[in-house]
JSON list of C-alpha atoms in Angstrom, two decimals:
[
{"chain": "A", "resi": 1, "resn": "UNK", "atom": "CA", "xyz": [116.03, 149.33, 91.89]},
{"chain": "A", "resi": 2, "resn": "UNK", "atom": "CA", "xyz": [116.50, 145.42, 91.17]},
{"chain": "A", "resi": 3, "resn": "UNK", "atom": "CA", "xyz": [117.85, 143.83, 88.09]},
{"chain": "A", "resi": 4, "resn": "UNK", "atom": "CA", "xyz": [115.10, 142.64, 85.99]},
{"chain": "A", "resi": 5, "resn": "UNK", "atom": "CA", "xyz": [115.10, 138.94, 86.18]},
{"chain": "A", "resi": 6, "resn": "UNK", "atom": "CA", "xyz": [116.03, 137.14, 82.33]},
{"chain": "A", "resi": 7, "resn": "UNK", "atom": "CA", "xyz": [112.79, 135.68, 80.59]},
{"chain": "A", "resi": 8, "resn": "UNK", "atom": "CA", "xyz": [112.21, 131.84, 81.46]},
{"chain": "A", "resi": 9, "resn": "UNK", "atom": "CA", "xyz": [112.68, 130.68, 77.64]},
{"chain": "A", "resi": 10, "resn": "UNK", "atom": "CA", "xyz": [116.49, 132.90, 77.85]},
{"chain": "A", "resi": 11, "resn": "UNK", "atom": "CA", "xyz": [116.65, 131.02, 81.04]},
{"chain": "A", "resi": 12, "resn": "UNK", "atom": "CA", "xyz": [116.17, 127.58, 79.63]},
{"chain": "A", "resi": 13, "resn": "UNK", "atom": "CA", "xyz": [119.01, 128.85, 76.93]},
{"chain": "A", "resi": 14, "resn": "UNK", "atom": "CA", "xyz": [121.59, 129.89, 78.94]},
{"chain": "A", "resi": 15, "resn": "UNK", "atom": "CA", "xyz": [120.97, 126.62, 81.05]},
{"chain": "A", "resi": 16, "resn": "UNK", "atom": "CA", "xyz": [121.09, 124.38, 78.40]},
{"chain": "A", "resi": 17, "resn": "UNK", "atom": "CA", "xyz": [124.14, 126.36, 76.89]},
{"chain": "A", "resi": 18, "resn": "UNK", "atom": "CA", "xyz": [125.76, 125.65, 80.42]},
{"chain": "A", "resi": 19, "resn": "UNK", "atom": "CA", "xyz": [125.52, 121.28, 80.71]},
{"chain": "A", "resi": 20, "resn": "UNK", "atom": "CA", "xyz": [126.19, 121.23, 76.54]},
{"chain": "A", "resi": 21, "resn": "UNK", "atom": "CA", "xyz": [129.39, 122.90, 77.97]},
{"chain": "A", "resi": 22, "resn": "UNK", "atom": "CA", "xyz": [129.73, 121.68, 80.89]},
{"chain": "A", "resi": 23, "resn": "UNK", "atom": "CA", "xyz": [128.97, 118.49, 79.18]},
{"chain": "A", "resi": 24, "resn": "UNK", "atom": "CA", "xyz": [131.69, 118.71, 76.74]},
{"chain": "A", "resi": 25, "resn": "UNK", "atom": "CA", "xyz": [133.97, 119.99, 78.70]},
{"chain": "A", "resi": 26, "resn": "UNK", "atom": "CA", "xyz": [133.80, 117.31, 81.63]},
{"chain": "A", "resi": 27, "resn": "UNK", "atom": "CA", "xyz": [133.67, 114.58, 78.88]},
{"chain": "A", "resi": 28, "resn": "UNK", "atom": "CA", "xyz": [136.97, 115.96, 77.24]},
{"chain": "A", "resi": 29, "resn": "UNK", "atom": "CA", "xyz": [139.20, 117.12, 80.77]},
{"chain": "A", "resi": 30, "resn": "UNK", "atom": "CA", "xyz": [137.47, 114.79, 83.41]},
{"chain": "A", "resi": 31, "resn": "UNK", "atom": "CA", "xyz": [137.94, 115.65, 86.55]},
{"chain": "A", "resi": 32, "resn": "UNK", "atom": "CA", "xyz": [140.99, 118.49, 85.49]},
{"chain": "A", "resi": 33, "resn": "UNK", "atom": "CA", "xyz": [137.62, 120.55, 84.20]},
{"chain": "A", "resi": 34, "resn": "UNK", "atom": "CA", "xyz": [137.30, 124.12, 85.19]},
{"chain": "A", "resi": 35, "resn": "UNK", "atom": "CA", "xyz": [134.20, 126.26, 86.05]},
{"chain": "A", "resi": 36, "resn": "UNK", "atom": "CA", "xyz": [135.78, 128.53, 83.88]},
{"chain": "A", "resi": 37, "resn": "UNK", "atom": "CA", "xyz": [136.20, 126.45, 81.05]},
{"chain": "A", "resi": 38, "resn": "UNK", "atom": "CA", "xyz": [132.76, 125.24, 81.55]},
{"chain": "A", "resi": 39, "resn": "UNK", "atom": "CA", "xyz": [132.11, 129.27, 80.97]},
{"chain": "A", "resi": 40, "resn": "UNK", "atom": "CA", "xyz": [134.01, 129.31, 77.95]},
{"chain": "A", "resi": 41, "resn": "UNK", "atom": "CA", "xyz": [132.67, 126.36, 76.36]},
{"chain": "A", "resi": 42, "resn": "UNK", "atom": "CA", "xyz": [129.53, 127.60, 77.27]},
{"chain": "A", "resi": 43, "resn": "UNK", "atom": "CA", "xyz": [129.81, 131.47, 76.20]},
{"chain": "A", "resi": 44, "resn": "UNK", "atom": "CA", "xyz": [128.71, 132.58, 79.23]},
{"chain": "A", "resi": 45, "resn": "UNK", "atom": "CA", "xyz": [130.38, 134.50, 81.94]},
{"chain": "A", "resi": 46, "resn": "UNK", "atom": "CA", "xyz": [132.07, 132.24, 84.77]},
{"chain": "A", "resi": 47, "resn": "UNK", "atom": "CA", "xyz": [129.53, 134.10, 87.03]},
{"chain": "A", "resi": 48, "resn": "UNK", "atom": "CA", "xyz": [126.49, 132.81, 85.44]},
{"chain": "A", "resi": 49, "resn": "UNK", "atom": "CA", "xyz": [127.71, 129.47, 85.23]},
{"chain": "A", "resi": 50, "resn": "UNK", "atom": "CA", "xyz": [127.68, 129.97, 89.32]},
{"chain": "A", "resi": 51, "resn": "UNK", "atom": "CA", "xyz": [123.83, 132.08, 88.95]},
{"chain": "A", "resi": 52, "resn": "UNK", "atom": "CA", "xyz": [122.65, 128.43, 87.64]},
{"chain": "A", "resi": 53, "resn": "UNK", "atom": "CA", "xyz": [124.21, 125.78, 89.32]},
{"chain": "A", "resi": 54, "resn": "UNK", "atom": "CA", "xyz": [125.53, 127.49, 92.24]},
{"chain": "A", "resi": 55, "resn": "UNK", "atom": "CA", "xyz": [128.73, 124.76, 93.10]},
{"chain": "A", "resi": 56, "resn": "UNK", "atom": "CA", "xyz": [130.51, 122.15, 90.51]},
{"chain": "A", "resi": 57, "resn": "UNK", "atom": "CA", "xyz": [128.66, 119.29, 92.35]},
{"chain": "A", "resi": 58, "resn": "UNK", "atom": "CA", "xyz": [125.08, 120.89, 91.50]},
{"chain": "A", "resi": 59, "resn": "UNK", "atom": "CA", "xyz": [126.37, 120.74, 88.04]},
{"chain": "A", "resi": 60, "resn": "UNK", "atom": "CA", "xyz": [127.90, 117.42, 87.92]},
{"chain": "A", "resi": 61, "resn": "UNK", "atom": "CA", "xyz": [124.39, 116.54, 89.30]},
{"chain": "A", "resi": 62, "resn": "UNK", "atom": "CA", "xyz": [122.01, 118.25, 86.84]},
{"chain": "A", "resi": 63, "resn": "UNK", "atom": "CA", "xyz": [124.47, 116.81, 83.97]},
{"chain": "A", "resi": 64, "resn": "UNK", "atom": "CA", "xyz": [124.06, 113.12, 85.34]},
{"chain": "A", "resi": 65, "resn": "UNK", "atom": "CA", "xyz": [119.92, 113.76, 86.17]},
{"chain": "A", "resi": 66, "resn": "UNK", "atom": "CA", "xyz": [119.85, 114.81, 82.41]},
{"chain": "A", "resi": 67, "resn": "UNK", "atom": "CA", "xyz": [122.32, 112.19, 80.94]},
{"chain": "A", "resi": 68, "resn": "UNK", "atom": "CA", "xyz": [120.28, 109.62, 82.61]},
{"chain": "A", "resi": 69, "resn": "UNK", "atom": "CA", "xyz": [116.43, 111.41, 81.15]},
{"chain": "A", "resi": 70, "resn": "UNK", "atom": "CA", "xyz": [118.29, 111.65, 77.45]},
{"chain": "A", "resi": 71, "resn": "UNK", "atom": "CA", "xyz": [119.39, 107.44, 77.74]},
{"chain": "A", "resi": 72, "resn": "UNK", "atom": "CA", "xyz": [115.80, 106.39, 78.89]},
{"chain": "A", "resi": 73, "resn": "UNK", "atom": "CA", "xyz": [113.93, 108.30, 76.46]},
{"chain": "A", "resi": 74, "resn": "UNK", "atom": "CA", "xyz": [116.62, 107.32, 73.02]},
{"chain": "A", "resi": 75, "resn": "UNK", "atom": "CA", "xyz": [116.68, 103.21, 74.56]},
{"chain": "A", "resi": 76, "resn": "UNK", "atom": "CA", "xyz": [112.79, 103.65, 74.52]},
{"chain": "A", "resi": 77, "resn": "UNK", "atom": "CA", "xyz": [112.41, 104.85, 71.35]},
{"chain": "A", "resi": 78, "resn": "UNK", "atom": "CA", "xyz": [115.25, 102.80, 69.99]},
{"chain": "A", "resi": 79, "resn": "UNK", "atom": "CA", "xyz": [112.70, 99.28, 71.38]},
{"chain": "A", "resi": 80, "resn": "UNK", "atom": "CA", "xyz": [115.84, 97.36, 71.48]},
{"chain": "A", "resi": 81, "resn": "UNK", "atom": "CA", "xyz": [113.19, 94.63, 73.26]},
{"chain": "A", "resi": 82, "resn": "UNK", "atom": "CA", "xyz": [111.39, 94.36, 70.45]},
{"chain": "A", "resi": 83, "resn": "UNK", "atom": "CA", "xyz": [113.52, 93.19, 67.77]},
{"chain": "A", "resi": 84, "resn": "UNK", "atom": "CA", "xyz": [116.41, 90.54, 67.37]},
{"chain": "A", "resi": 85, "resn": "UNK", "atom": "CA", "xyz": [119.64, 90.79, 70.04]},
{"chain": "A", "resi": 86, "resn": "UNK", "atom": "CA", "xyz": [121.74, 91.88, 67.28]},
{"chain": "A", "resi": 87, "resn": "UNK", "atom": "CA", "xyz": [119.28, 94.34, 65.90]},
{"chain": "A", "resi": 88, "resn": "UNK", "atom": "CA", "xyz": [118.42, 95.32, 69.55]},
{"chain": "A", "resi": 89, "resn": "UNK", "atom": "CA", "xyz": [122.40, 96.28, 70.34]},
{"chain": "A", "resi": 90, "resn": "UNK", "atom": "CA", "xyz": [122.78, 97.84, 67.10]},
{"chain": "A", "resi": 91, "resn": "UNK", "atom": "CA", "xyz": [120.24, 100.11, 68.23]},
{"chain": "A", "resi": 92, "resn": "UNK", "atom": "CA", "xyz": [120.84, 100.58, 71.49]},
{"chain": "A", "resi": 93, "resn": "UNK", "atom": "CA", "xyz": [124.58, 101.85, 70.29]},
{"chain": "A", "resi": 94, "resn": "UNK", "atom": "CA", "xyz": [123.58, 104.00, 68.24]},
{"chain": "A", "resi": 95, "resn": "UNK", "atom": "CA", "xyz": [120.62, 105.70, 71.20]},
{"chain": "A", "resi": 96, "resn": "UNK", "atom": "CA", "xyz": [123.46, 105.81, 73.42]},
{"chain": "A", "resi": 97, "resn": "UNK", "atom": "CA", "xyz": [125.98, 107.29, 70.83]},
{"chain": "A", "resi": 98, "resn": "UNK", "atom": "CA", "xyz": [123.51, 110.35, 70.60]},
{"chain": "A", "resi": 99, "resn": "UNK", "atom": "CA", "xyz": [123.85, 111.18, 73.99]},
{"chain": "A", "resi": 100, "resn": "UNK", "atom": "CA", "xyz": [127.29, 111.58, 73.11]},
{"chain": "A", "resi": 101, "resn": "UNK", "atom": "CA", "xyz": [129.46, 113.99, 75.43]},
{"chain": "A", "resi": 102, "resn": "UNK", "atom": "CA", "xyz": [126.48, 113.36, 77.85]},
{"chain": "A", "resi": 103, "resn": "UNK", "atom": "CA", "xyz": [126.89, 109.91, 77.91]},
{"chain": "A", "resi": 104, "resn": "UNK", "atom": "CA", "xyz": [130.58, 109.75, 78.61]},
{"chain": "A", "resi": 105, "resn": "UNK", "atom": "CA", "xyz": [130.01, 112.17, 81.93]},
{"chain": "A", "resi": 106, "resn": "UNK", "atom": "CA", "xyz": [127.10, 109.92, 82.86]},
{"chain": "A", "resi": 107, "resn": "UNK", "atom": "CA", "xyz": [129.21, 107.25, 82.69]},
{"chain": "A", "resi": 108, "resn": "UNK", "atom": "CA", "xyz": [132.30, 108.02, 84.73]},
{"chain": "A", "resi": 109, "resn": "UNK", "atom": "CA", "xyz": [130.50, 109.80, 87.03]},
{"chain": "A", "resi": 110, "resn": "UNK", "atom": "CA", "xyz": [127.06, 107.44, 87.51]},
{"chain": "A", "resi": 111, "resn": "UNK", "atom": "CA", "xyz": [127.54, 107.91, 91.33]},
{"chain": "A", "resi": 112, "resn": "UNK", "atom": "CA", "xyz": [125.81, 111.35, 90.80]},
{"chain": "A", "resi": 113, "resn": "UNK", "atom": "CA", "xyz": [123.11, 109.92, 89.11]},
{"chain": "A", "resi": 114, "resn": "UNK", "atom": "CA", "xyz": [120.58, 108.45, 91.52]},
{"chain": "A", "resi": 115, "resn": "UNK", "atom": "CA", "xyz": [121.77, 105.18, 91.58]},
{"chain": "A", "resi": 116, "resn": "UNK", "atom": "CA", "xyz": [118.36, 103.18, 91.27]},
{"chain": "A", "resi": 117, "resn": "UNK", "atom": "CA", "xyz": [117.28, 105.17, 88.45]},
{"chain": "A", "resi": 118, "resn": "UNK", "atom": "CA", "xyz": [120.68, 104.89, 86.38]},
{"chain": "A", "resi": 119, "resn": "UNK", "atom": "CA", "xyz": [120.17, 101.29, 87.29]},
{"chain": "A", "resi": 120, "resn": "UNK", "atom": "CA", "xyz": [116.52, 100.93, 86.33]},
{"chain": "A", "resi": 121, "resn": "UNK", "atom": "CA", "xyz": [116.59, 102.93, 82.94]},
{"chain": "A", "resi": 122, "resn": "UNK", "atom": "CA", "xyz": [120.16, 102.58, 81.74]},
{"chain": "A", "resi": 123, "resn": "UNK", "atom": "CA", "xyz": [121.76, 98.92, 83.17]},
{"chain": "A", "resi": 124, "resn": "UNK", "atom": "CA", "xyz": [118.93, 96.86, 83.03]},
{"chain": "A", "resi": 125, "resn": "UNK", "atom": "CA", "xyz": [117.58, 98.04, 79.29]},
{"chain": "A", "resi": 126, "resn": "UNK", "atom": "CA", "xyz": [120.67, 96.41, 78.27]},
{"chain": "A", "resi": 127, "resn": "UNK", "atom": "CA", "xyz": [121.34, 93.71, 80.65]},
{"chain": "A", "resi": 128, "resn": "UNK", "atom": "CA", "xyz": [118.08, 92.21, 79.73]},
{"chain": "A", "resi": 129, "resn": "UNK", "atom": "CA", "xyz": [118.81, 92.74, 76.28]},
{"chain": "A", "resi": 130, "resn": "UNK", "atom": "CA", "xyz": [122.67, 91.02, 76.49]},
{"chain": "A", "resi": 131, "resn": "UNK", "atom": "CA", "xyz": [120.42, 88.06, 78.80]},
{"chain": "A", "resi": 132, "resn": "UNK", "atom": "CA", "xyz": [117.72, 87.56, 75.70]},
{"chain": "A", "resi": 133, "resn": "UNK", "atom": "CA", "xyz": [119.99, 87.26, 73.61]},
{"chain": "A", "resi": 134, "resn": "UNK", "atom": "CA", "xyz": [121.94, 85.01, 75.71]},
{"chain": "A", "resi": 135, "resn": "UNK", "atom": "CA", "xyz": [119.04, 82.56, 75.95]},
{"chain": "A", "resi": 136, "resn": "UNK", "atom": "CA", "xyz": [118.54, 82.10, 72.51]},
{"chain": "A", "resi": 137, "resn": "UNK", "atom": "CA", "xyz": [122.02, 81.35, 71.47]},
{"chain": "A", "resi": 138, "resn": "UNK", "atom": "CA", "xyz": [122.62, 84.80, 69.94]},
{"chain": "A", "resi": 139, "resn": "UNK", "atom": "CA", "xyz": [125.22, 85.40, 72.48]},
{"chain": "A", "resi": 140, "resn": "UNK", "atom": "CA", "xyz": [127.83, 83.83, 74.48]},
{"chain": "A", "resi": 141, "resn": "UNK", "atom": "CA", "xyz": [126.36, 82.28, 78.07]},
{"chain": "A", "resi": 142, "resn": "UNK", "atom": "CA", "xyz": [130.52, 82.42, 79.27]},
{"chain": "A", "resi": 143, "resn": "UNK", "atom": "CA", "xyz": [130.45, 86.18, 80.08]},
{"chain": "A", "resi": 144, "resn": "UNK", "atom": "CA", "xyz": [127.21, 86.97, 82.31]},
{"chain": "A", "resi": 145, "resn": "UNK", "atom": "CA", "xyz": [125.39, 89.82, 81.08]},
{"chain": "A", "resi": 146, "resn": "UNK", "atom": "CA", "xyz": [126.42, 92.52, 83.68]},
{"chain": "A", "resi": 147, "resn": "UNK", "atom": "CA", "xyz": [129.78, 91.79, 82.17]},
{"chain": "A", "resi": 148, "resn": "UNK", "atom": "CA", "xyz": [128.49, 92.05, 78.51]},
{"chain": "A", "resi": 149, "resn": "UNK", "atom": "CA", "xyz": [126.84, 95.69, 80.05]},
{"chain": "A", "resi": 150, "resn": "UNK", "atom": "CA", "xyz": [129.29, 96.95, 81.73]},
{"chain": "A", "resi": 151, "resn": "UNK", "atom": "CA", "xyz": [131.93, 96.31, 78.51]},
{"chain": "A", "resi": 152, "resn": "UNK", "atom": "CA", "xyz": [129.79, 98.09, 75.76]},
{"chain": "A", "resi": 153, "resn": "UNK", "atom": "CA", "xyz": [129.08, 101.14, 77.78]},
{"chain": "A", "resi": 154, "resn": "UNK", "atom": "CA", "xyz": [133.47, 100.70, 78.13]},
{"chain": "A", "resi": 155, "resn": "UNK", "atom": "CA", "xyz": [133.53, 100.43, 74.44]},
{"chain": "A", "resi": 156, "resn": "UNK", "atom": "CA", "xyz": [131.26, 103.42, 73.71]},
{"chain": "A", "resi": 157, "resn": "UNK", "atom": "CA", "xyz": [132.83, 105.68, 75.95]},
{"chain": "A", "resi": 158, "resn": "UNK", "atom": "CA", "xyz": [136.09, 104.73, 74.70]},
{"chain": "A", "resi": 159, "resn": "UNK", "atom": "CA", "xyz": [134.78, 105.16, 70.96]},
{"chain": "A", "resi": 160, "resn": "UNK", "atom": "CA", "xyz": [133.33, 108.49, 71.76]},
{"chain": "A", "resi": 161, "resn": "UNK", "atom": "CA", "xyz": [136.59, 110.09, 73.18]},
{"chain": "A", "resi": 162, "resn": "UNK", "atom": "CA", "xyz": [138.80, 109.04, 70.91]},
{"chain": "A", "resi": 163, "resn": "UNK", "atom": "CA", "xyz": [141.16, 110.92, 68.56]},
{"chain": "A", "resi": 164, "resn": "UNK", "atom": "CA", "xyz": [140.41, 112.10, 65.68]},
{"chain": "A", "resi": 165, "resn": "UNK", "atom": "CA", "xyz": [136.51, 111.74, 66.69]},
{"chain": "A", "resi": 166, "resn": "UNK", "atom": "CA", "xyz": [134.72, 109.78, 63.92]},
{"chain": "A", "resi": 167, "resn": "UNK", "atom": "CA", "xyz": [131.24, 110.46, 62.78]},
{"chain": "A", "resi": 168, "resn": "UNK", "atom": "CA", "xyz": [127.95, 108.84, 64.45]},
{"chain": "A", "resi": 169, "resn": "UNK", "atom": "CA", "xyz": [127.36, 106.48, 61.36]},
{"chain": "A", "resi": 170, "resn": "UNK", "atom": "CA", "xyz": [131.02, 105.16, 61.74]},
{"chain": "A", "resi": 171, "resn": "UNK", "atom": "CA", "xyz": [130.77, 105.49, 65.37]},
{"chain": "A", "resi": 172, "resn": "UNK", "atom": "CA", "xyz": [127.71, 103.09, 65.53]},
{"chain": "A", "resi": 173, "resn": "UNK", "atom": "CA", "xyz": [128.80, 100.79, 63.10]},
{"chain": "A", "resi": 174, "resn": "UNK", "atom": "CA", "xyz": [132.73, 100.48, 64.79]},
{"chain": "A", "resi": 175, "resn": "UNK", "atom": "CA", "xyz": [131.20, 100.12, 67.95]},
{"chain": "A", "resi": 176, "resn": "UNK", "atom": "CA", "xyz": [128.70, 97.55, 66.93]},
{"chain": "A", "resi": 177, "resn": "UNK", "atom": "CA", "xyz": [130.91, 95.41, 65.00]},
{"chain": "A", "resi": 178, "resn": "UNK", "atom": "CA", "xyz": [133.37, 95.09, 67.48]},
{"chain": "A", "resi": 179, "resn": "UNK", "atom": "CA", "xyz": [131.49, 94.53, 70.51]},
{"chain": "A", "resi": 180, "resn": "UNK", "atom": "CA", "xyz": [129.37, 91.78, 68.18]},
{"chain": "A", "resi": 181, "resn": "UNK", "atom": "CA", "xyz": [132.41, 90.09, 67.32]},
{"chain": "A", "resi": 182, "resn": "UNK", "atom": "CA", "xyz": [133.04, 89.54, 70.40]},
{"chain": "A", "resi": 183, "resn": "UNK", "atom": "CA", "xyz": [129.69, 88.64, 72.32]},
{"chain": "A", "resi": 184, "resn": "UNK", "atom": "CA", "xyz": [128.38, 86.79, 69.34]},
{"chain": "A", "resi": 185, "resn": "UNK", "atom": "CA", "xyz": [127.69, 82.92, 70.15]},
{"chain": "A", "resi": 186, "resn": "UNK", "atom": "CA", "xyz": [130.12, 80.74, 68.66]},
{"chain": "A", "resi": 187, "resn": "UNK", "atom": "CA", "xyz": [128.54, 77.54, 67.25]},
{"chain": "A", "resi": 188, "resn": "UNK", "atom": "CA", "xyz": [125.16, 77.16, 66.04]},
{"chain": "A", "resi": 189, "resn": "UNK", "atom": "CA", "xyz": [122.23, 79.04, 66.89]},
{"chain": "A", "resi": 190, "resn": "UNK", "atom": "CA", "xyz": [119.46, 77.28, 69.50]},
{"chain": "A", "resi": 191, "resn": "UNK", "atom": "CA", "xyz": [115.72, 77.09, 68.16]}
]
């Protein structure tokens, strides 16, 4: 007689019990991260970490797939096009702040992401942003904008794993202040 198979919405559970795990767990121990302490983190046995994402590359994969969904859908929402550069980065800290653990794994490990999507829906959201803002005096033309990019997501990642971990609000507003200090234009604003 065969095992009865778990009920897709226990399914979706378990699996999304796994990458919050997993996602914590790679985000916190990097690359020292165990399957078993994916398990743990996960409340699961080590076993059905392996029933749902049969190697630690298939995670790492499905983490980075869903990291990369989660950023699209929060820089969206946040329309940091639509409003001033300042306002636009404020907001796109504080979409990419809510990804949180998810974020951090996404961004040391992008190479598992597909690479024109991460691109497409993560870079260039805020690239174009940095470049806006760049052509209207809001921010300094000396450090080109895959510079400006590349720096923030530093800064958040940085923010987010540090020790003692500080709230969202205080997360946003640290990482916003700093990184505007030091992007904003010096001088006066073009018209």
């Amino acid at each position: 007689m065969s095992e009865p198979q778990p009920k897709p919405a226990l399914q979706q559970r378990v699996a999304a019990a796994i990458l919050d795990g997993a996602a914590q767990i790679f985000a916190l121990h990097g690359e020292q991260a165990s399957m078993n302490d994916v398990a743990e983190a996960a409340g699961v046995a080590r076993a059905t970490v392996y029933r749902y994402f049969p190697t630690r590359e298939a995670l790492l994969e499905e983490l980075a797939r869903a990291a990369v969904t989660d950023v699209d859908a929060r820089l969206t929402a946040a329309r940091i096009d639509e409003v001033a550069p300042e306002e636009g980065i404020a907001r796109g800290v504080r979409a990419l702040v809510e990804v949180g653990d998810s974020f951090v794994l996404l961004a040391r490990e992008r190479g598992r992401a597909d690479p024109e999507r991460f691109e497409r829906d993560v870079i260039k959201p805020l690239r174009q942003l940095f470049e806006r803002g760049q052509a209207i005096g809001d921010i300094r033309e000396d450090i080109v904008s895959a510079r400006l990019t590349e720096s923030l997501i530093g800064l958040i990642v940085g923010v987010l794993t540090s020790s003692p971990p500080l709230g969202r609000d205080d997360m946003t507003a640290t990482i916003t202040r700093l990184f505007l200090d030091g992007a904003r234009a010096r001088g006066p604003r073009r018209k």
